[in-house]
XYZ file of C-alpha atoms in Angstrom:
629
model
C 0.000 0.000 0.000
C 1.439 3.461 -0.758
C 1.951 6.178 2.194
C 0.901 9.619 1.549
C 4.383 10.521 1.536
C 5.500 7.974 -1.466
C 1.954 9.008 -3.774
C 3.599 12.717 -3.761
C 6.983 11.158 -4.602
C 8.185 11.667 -8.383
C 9.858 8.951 -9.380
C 12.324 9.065 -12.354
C 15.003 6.971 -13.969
C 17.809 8.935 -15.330
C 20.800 7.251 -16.674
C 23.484 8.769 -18.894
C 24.266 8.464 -22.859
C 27.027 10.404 -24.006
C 27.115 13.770 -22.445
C 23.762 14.578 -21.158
C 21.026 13.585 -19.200
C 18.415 11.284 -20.273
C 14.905 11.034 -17.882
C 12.919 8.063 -17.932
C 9.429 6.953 -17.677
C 7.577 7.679 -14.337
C 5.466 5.338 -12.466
C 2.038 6.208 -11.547
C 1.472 8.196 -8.925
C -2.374 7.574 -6.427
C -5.379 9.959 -8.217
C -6.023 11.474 -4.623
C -2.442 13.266 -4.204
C -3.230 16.262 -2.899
C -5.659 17.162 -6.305
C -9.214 18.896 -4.968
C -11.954 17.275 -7.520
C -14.712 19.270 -6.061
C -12.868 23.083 -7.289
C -10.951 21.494 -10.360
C -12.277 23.674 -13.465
C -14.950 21.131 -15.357
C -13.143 18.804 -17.428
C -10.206 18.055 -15.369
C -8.760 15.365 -13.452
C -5.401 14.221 -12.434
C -3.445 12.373 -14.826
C -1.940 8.594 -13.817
C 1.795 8.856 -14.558
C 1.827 12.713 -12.688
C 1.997 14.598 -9.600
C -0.488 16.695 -7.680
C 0.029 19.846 -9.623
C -0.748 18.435 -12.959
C -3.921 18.486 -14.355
C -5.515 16.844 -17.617
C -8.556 18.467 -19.726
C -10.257 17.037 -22.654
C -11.114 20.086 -24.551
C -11.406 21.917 -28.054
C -10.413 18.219 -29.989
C -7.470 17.530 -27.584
C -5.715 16.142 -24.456
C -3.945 18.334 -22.763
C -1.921 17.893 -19.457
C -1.187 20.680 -17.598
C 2.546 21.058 -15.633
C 3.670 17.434 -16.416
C 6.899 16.953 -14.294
C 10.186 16.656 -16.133
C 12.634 15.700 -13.445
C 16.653 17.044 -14.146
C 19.673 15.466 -13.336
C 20.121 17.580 -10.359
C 16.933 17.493 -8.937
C 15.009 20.480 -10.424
C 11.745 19.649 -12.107
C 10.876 21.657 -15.263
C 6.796 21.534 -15.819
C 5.764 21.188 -19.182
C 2.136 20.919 -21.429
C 1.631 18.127 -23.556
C -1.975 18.592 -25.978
C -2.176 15.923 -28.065
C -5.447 13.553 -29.970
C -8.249 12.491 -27.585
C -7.170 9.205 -28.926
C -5.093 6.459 -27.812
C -2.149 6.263 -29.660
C 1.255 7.105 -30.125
C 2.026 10.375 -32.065
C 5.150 12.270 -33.101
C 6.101 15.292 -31.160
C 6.805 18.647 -31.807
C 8.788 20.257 -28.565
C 9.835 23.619 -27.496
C 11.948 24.752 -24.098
C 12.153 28.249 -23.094
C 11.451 31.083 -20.756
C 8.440 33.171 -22.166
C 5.964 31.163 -20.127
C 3.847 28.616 -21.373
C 0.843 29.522 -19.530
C 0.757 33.534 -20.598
C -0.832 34.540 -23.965
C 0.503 35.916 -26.742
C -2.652 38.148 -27.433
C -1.345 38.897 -23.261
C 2.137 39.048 -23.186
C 2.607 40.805 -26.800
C -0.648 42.524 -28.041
C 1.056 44.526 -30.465
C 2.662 41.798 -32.313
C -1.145 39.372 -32.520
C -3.119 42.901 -33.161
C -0.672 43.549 -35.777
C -0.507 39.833 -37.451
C -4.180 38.753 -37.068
C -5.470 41.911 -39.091
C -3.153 41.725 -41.715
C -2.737 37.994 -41.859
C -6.387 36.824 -41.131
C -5.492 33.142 -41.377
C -3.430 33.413 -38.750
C -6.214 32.892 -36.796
C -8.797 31.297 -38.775
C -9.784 27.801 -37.913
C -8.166 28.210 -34.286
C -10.071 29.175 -30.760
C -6.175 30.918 -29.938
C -6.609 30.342 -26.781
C -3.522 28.491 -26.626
C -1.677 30.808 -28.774
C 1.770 31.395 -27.285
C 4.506 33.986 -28.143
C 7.271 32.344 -30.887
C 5.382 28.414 -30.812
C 3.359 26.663 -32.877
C -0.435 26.559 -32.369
C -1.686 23.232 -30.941
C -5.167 23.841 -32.854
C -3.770 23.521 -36.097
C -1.247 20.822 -35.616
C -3.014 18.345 -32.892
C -5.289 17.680 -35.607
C -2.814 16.268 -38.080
C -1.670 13.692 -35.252
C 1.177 15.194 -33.568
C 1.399 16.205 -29.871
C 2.750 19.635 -29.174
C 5.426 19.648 -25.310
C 5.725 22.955 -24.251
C 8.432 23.351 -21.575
C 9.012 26.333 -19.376
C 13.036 26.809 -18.858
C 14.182 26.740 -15.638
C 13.678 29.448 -13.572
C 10.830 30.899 -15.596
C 6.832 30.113 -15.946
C 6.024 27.382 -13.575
C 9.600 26.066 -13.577
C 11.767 26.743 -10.382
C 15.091 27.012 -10.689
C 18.444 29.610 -11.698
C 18.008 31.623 -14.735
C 20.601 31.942 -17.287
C 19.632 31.679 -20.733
C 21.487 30.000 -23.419
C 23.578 27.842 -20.747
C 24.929 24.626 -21.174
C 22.911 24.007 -18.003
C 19.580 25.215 -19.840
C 21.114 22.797 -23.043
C 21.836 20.017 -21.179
C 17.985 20.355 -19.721
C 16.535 20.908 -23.332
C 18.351 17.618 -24.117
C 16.775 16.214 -21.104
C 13.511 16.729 -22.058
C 13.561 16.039 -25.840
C 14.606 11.857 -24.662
C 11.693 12.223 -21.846
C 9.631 13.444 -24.842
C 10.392 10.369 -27.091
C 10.159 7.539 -24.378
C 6.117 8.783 -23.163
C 3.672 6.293 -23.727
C 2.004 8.318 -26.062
C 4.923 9.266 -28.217
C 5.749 8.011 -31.567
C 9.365 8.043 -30.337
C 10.205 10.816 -32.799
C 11.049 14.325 -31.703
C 10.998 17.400 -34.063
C 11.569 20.757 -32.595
C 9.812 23.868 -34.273
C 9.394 27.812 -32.367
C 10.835 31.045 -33.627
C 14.076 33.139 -32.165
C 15.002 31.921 -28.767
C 12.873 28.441 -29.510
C 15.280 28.599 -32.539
C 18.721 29.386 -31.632
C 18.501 26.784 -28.685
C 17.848 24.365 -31.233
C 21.330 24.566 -32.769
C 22.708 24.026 -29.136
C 21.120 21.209 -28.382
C 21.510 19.162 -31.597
C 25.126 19.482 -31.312
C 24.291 17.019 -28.091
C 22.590 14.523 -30.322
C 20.115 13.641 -27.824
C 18.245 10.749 -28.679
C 14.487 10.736 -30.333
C 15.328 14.218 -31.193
C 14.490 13.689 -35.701
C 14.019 16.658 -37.203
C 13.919 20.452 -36.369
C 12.964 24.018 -38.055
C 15.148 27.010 -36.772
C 12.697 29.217 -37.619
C 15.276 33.069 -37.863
C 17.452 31.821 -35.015
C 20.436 33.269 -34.316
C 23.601 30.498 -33.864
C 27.126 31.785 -33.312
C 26.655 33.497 -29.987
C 29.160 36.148 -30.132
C 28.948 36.941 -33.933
C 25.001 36.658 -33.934
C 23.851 38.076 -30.856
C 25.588 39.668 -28.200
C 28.911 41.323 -30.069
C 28.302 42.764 -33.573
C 31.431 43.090 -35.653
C 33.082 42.753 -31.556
C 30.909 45.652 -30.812
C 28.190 44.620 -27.880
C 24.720 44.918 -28.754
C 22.333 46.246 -25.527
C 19.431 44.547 -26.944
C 19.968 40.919 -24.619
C 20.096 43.308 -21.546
C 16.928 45.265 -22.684
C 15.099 41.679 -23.365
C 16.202 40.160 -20.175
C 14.157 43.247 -18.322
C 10.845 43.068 -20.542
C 10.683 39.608 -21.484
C 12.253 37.076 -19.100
C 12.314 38.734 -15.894
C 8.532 39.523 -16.385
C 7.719 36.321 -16.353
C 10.146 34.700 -13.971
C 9.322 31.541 -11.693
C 8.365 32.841 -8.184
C 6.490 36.313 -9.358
C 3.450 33.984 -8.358
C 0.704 36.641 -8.151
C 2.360 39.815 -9.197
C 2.462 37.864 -12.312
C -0.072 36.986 -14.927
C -2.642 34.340 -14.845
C -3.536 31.537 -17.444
C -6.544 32.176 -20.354
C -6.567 28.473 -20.363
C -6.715 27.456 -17.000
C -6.393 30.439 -14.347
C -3.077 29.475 -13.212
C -0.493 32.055 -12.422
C 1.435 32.141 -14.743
C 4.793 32.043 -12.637
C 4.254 29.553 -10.139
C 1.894 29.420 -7.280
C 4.373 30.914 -5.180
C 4.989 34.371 -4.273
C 8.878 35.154 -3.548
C 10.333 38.957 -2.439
C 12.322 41.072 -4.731
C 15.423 39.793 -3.093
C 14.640 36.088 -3.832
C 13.450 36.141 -7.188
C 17.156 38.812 -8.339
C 19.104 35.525 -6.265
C 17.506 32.743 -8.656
C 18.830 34.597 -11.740
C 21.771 35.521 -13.025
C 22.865 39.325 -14.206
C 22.310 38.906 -17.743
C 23.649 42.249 -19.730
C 26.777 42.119 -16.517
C 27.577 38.855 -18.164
C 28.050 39.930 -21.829
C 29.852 43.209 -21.141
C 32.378 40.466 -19.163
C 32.837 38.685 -22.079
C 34.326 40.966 -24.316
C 35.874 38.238 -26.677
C 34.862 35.445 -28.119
C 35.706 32.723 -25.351
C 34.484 29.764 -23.696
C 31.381 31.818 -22.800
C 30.021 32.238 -26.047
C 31.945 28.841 -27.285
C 29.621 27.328 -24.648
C 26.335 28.791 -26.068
C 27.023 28.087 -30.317
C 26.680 25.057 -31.928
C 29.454 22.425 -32.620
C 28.658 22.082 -36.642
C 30.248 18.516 -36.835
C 27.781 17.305 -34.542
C 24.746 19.083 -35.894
C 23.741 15.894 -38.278
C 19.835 16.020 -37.891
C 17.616 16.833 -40.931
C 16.566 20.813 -40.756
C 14.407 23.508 -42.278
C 16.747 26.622 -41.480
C 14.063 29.642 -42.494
C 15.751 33.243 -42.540
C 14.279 36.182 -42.550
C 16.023 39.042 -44.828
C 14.647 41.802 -42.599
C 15.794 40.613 -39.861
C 19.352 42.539 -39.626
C 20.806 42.103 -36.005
C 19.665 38.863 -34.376
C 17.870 36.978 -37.054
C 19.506 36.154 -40.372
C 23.022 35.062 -40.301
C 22.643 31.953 -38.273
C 20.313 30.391 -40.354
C 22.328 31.075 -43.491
C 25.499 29.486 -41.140
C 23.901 26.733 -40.102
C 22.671 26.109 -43.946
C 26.264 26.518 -45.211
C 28.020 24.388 -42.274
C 25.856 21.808 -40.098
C 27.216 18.716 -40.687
C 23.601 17.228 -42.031
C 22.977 15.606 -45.385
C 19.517 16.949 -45.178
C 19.121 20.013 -44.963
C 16.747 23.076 -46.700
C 16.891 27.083 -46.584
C 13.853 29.298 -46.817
C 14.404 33.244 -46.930
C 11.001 35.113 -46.466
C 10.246 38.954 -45.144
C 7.789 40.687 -42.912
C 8.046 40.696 -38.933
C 9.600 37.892 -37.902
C 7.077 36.317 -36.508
C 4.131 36.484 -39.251
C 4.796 34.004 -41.357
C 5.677 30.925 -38.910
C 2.082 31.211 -38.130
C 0.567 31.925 -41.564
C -0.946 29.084 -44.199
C 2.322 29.550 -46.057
C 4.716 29.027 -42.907
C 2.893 26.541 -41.350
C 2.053 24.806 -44.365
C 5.905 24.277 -45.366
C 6.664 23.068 -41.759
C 3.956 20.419 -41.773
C 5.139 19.049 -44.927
C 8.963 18.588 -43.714
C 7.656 17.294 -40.113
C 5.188 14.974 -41.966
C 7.914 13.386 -44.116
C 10.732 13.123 -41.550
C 8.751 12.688 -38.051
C 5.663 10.254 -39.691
C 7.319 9.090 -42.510
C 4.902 10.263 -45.335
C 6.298 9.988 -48.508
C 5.189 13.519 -49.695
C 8.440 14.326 -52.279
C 9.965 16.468 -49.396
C 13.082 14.985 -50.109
C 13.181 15.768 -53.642
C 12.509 19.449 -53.042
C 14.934 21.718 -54.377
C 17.414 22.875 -50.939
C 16.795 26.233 -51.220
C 13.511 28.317 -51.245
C 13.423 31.948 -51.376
C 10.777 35.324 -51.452
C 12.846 37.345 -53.527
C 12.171 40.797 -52.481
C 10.945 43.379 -55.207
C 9.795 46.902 -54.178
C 6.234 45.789 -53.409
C 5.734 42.687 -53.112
C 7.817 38.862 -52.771
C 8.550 36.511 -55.743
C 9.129 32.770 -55.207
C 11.744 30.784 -55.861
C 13.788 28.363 -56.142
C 17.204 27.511 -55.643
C 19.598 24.622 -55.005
C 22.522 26.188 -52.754
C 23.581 29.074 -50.831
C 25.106 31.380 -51.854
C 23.752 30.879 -55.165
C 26.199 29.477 -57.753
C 25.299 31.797 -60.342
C 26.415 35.023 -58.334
C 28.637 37.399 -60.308
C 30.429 38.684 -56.862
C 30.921 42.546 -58.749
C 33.244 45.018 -57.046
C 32.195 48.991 -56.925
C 34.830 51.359 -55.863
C 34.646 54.182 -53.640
C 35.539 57.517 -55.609
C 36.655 59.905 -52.761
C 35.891 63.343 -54.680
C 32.524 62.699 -56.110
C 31.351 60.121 -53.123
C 30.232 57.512 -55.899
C 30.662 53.948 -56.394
C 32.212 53.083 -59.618
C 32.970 49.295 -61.093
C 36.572 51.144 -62.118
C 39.169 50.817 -59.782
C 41.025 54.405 -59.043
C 44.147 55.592 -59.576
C 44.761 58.657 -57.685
C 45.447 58.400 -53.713
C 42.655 60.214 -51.959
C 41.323 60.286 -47.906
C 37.895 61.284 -46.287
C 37.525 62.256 -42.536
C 34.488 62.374 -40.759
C 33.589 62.560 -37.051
C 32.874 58.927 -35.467
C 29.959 60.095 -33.544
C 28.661 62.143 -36.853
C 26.471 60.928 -39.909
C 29.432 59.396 -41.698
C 30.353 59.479 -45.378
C 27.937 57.722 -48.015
C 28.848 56.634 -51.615
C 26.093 55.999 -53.756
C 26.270 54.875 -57.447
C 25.101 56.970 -60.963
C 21.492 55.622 -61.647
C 21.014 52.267 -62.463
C 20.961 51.912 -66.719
C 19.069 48.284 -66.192
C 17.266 46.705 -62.920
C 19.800 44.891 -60.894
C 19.097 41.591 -58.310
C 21.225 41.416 -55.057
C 20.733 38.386 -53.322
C 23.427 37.190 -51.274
C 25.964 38.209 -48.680
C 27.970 41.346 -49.341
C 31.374 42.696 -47.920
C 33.589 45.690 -47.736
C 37.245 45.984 -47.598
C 38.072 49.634 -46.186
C 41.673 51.271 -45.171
C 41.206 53.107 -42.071
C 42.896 55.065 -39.409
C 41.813 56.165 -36.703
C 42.850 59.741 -34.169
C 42.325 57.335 -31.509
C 43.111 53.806 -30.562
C 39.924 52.145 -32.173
C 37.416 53.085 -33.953
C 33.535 51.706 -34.654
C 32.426 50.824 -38.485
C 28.836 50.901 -39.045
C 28.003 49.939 -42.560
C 24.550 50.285 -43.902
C 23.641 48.960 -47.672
C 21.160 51.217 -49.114
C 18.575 51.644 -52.156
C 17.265 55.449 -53.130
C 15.060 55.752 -55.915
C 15.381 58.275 -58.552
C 14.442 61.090 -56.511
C 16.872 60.144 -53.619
C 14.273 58.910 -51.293
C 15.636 56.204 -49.177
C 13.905 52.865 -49.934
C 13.329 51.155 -46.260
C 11.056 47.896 -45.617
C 9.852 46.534 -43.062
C 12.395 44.310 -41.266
C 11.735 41.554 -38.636
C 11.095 44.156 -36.093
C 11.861 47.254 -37.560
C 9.554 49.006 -40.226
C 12.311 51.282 -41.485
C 14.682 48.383 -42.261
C 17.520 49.502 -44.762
C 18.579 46.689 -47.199
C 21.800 45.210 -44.956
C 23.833 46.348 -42.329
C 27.593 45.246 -41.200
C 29.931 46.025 -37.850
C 33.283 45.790 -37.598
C 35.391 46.846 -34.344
C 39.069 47.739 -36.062
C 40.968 45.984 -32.827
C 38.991 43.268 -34.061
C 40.117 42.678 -37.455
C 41.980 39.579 -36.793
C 40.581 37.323 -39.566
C 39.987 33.396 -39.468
C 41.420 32.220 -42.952
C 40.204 29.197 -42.484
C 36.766 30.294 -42.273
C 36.944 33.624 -44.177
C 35.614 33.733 -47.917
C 35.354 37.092 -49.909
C 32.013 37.595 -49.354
C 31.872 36.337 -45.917
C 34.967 38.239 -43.711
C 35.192 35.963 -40.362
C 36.647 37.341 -37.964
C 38.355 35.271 -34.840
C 37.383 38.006 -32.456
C 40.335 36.360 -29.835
C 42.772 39.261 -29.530
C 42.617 43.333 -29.245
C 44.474 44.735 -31.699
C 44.702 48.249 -30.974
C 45.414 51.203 -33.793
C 48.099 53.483 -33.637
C 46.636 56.995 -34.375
C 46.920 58.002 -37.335
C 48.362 54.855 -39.375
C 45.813 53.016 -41.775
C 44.575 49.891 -41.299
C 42.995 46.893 -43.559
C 39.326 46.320 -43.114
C 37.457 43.657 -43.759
C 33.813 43.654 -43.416
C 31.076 41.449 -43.805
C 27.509 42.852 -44.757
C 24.815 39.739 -43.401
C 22.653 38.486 -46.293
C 19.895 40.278 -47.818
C 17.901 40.482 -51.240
C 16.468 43.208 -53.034
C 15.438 43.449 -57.042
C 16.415 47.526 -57.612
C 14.791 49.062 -60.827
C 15.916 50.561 -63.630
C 16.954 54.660 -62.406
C 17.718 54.051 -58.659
C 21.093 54.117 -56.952
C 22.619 51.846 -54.550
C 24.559 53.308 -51.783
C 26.811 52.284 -48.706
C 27.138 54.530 -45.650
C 30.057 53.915 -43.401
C 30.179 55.646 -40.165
C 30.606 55.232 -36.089
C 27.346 55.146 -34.591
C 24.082 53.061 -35.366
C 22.039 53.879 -38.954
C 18.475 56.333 -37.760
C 16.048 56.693 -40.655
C 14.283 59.977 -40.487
C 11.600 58.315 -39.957
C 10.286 56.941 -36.670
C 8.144 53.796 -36.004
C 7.156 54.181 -32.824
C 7.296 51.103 -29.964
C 5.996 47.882 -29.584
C 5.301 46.536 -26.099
C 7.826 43.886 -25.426
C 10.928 46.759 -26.600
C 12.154 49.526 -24.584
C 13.511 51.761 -27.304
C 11.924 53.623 -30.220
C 12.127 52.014 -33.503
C 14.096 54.548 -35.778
C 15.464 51.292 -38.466
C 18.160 49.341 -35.968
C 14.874 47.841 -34.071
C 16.074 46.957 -30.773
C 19.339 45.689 -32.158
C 21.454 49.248 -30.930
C 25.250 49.617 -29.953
C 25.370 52.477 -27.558
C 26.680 51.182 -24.576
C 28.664 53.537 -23.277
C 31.043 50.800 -20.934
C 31.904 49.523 -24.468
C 32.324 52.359 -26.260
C 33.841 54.759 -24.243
C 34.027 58.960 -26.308
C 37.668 59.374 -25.817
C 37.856 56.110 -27.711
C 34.810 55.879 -30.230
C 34.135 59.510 -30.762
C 36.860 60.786 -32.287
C 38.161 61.281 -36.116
C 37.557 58.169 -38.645
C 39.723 58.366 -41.849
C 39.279 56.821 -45.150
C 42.065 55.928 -47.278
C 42.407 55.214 -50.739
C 45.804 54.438 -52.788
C 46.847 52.806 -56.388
C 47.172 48.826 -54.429
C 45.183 49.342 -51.087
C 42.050 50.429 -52.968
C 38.635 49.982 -50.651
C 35.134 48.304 -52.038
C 32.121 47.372 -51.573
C 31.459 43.660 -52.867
C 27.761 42.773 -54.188
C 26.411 39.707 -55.217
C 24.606 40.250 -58.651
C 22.337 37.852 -59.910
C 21.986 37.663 -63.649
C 18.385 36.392 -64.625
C 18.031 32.467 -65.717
C-alpha cells in the first residue's frame, strides 16, 4: 500500500548516454495526491503517470496535461504541457523549451505583435479558438489535428519552472536535451522528436543538436540566431544592448516565483509564474545578471563557445528559415547553419515581414507540416526531392518565389564597386589617384552611392567591404549600412523583422577586431576570430574587412545603390514608434542598438575616422549580382 508521503513522490530513472542527461518513464502516482476534484475547473482530473500539480482536460479536440513533471539530473523539475489527440495512440512530437511562459498569452504578453498579425494575416487565426496561442510556438489547434502532440516546456527558472536563470547555458542545453529523450520515451509518443518555435525556440535548437540527444528527428530554426558572439551579443566585436533590454521586458517579467504579481492563465487560471509568491530579493538571487555577463565577455571565449553550436555534430535533418529583414539577431545563423551543419539533409527558406508572421501563416505553417510529416511520420510527400533552397525574392512591393539549389547561389557574379573619394560615388573602375575622407565617429558618416542604375539589378546574397582606415584614436567603430534610393533620392526602407524602417543590410566591424579566421573567411563572408585586441596606432591606416549579413532586393531601372560607413548606429528619419515587449523607439536598428557607453567609451569611439584610398590598397564594396536564368 502506498503512504501519503511515497503518492507525492516523483519517481524518475535517469541514466546517462554520451554527455547529457536522459529522464525516464515515471510510475504512476495515487489519483487522490493532494488534487481537490470538487474546485478542479470542469473537465479536469489528475493524470496517472503525474503529480499533484498536474492536471488533464479534454477540450477543443485535444488532451492536454497541464505542468507534467520533467525531473533534471540535479533534482530540479521543469513543468511542461503536452496537448495531443483524444485518442489512444502514439504520435510524433513537436517540442519547445524556453522562458516566455507557457501559460501567458501571446494576445497577453505581446498585443502589439497578434493585433498587428491577425489583421493583416487573417489566417493566422482562422480555424483556431487561440486560446492556446503562445509567443514564438506553434499553435496546438492547427497541428493536434494532423496527429502530432505539441510539449511545451518552461526553462528553468521561468513560468512554472523553479530554478536559476541563465539563458542560453549549457545548463539550460543540457535540460533541453533532457527533455527532448523524456519526450520520445512517453507512452504516447511516436518516439520521434521534431523541434519547431521562432528566435530563442530557434537558436537553442542549434545548441542542443550538437548534443545529439536521442528521439530528437528533425527540427525548423525558424530566424534563429547560432554563433553566440557573432550573432547576438557582439556585432562586428561591438556589444549589442538589446539581450540586456530583453532580459528586463521579457524574461524577468515572467520569472518563476512572481506567483501573483504575475499573470494568470486564459486556459486554466493558473499564475502564470508559479503558485508561489517570492520577495524582490529572492526572485534577483535565482537569476543571473544577464547584460553584466556579456559586457564580461568581451571576446569570443568559452562563454560564447559554450552557447554556439558544434557544426560537426549538428547531423539532424533541418528547415533553417531566414528572414532578410531581420538585420541584427535573425539572419546570419540560419544562413550558417545552412552553409556548415554537418547534415545531409538540410533546406533554406528566406522570407520577409516581422519575424514572426509568417511561422504562423498558411504559407509558414504549411511548409513546416510538410517537412515534419515526411521526416517525423514518414509520409512519402516528395519532401526529399525538393529543391534545398527556397526563397521570397524581395521586389519593391511585393515577394517573388523561388527556387534555388545552394547558398550562396552558384550563379552570383560577386561585382566590385569602388569608392571615388571626390565625387562620393561607387564606380565598377578601380582608381588611380590616392585620396582620404575624414568624418567625425559620432557624426552621420560618409555615403557613396552609385550613378542611376541603366538596367534593374538583383542582389541576393551576402555582401562585404574591404576599407583602409585610421583612426585619431586607438579604435574606432564601423557601421556599414547597404542602401537603395530611388530616382528622386528617397531612401527605400522595408519593413524588417522588427523594424519598419529596415535599410537593405547592415555590417559592424570593431578595427581591434580585425583579426581574420582564414580558415573560415571567404570574400564575401569576412570571419573574424574576435580572440585578440588589436589596438590602432593613431593616425596609421589599417585593412578592413567587413562582412555585410545576407539580404535580397530586385532595384529598378533609375535608382542608386549606396553604402554609408560611419561610427554610430544607422536612424532613418523616420520613426516607427514602440511595440510593447521593446524599450527603445524604432528609428530602423529595431532593438538591435550599440550604444553602450562601458563599451564604447568617447575618448575612444568619438573621435576622427579616416578613409584611405591608394593605387594597391584600394577599398570596395562587394555585391552579389544575380543575372536572370
Amino acid at each position: 500500500m502506498f503512504t501519503p508521503l511515497l503518492m507525492l513522490v516523483v519517481v524518475a530513472r535517469v541514466f546517462r548516454r554520451g554527455d547529457f542527461l536522459t529522464v525516464g518513464k515515471q510510475p504512476p502516482a495515487s489519483k487522490e495526491a493532494g488534487y481537490n476534484f470538487r474546485t478542479a475547473p470542469r473537465g479536469l482530473q489528475m493524470t496517472e503517470g503525474h503529480d499533484a500539480q498536474t492536471k488533464t482536460e479534454f477540450r477543443d479536440g485535444m488532451k492536454i496535461d497541464w505542468d507534467v513533471p520533467i525531473p533534471m539530473d540535479d533534482g530540479i523539475i521543469l513543468r511542461a504541457d503536452v496537448f495531443r489527440p483524444p485518442a489512444e495512440g502514439r504520435y510524433p512530437v513537436l517540442l519547445t523549451y524556453g522562458p516566455y511562459a507557457k501559460g501567458l498569452a501571446f494576445q497577453d504578453g505581446y498585443p502589439d505583435a497578434w493585433q498587428t498579425m491577425v489583421r493583416e494575416h487573417p489566417d493566422v487565426a482562422a480555424g483556431s479558438t487561440n486560446l492556446y496561442q503562445n509567443w514564438e510556438v506553434v499553435d496546438p489547434e492547427k497541428w493536434v489535428p494532423h496527429g502530432y502532440a505539441c510539449v511545451r516546456v518552461d526553462s528553468r527558472g521561468c513560468g512554472r519552472s523553479p530554478g536559476y536563470v541563465d539563458p542560453f547555458s549549457l545548463r539550460e542545453t543540457r535540460d533541453f536535451a533532457a527533455c527532448i529523450a523524456w519526450a520520445g520515451e512517453q507512452p504516447w509518443s511516436s518516439g520521434k522528436v521534431g523541434l519547431n518555435g521562432i528566435s530563442y525556440y530557434a537558436i537553442n535548437q542549434w545548441q542542443v543538436a550538437s548534443l545529439q540527444p536521442p528521439h530528437l528527428a528533425a527540427m525548423c530554426v525558424w530566424e534563429g540566431a547560432a554563433e553566440w558572439y557573432r550573432d547576438t551579443s557582439h556585432h562586428g566585436g561591438i556589444y549589442c544592448t538589446f539581450w540586456a533590454n530583453w532580459y528586463d521586458m521579457q524574461v524577468k517579467t515572467v520569472q518563476h516565483g512572481l506567483g501573483e504579481r504575475g499573470p494568470r492563465s486564459r486556459a486554466t487560471g493558473d499564475l502564470v509564474c508559479g503558485p508561489k509568491t517570492l520577495s524582490e530579493a529572492e526572485l534577483a538571487a535565482n537569476r543571473c545578471n544577464f547584460g553584466a555577463d556579456l559586457l564580461a565577455h568581451p571576446l569570443d571565449d568559452d562563454y560564447s563557445i559554450s552557447r554556439s553550436p558544434d557544426w560537426p555534430k549538428v547531423n539532424v535533418p533541418l528547415l533553417s528559415a531566414a528572414n532578410w529583414g531581420g538585420q541584427g539577431l535573425h539572419p546570419r545563423g540560419n544562413f550558417e547553419g545552412f552553409m556548415r551543419a554537418a547534415s545531409t539533409q538540410k533546406w533554406l527558406e528566406v522570407h520577409g515581414i516581422e519575424h514572426w508572421t509568417h511561422f504562423y501563416t498558411d504559407y509558414g505553417r504549411e511548409l513546416q507540416k510538410r517537412f515534419f510529416d515526411h521526416f517525423l511520420k514518414g509520409e512519402k510527400n516528395g519532401w526529399d526531392r525538393e529543391p534545398r533552397v527556397l526563397l521570397q525574392v524581395r521586389r519593391l512591393d511585393r515577394f517573388e518565389e523561388r527556387l534555388e539549389h545552394e547558398w550562396p547561389l552558384a550563379r552570383t557574379r560577386w561585382t566590385k564597386f569602388y569608392f571615388e573619394f571626390a565625387s562620393g560615388t561607387l564606380v565598377e573602375e578601380p582608381q588611380a589617384q590616392p585620396a582620404s575622407r575624414t568624418f567625425d565617429a559620432m557624426g552621420d558618416g560618409i555615403t557613396f552611392i552609385t550613378r542611376p542604375l541603366s538596367a534593374e539589378i538583383e542582389l541576393t546574397g551576402p555582401s562585404a567591404v574591404k576599407l583602409f582606415l585610421s583612426s585619431s584614436t586607438e579604435d574606432a567603430d564601423i557601421f556599414a549600412v547597404l542602401r537603395v534610393f530611388a530616382a528622386d533620392l528617397t531612401e527605400i526602407v522595408f519593413q524588417g523583422a522588427i523594424d519598419p524602417h529596415t535599410p537593405i543590410g547592415q555590417a559592424w566591424l570593431r578595427a581591434s577586431h580585425r583579426k581574420l579566421d582564414p580558415a573560415l573567411s571567404k570574400p564575401w563572408r569576412p570571419y573574424h576570430a574576435h580572440d585578440q585586441l588589436q589596438p590602432l596606432k593613431p593616425g596609421v591606416p589599417v585593412e578592413l574587412e567587413i562582412e555585410i549579413w545576407p539580404t535580397s532586393i530586385v532595384v529598378p531601372a533609375g535608382y542608386r545603390i549606396a553604402l554609408t560607413i560611419r561610427g554610430k548606429d544607422y536612424e532613418h528619419a523616420c520613426r516607427g514608434g514602440k511595440l510593447s515587449n521593446f524599450k527603445n523607439e524604432l528609428r530602423g536598428c529595431g532593438p538591435f542598438l550599440h550604444d553602450d557607453p562601458t563599451d564604447r567609451p568617447e575618448n575612444i569611439f568619438a573621435g576622427k575616422t579616416t578613409l584611405h584610398s591608394e593605387k594597391d590598397r584600394q577599398p570596395y564594396l562587394l555585391l552579389p549580382v544575380i543575372p536572370k536564368k
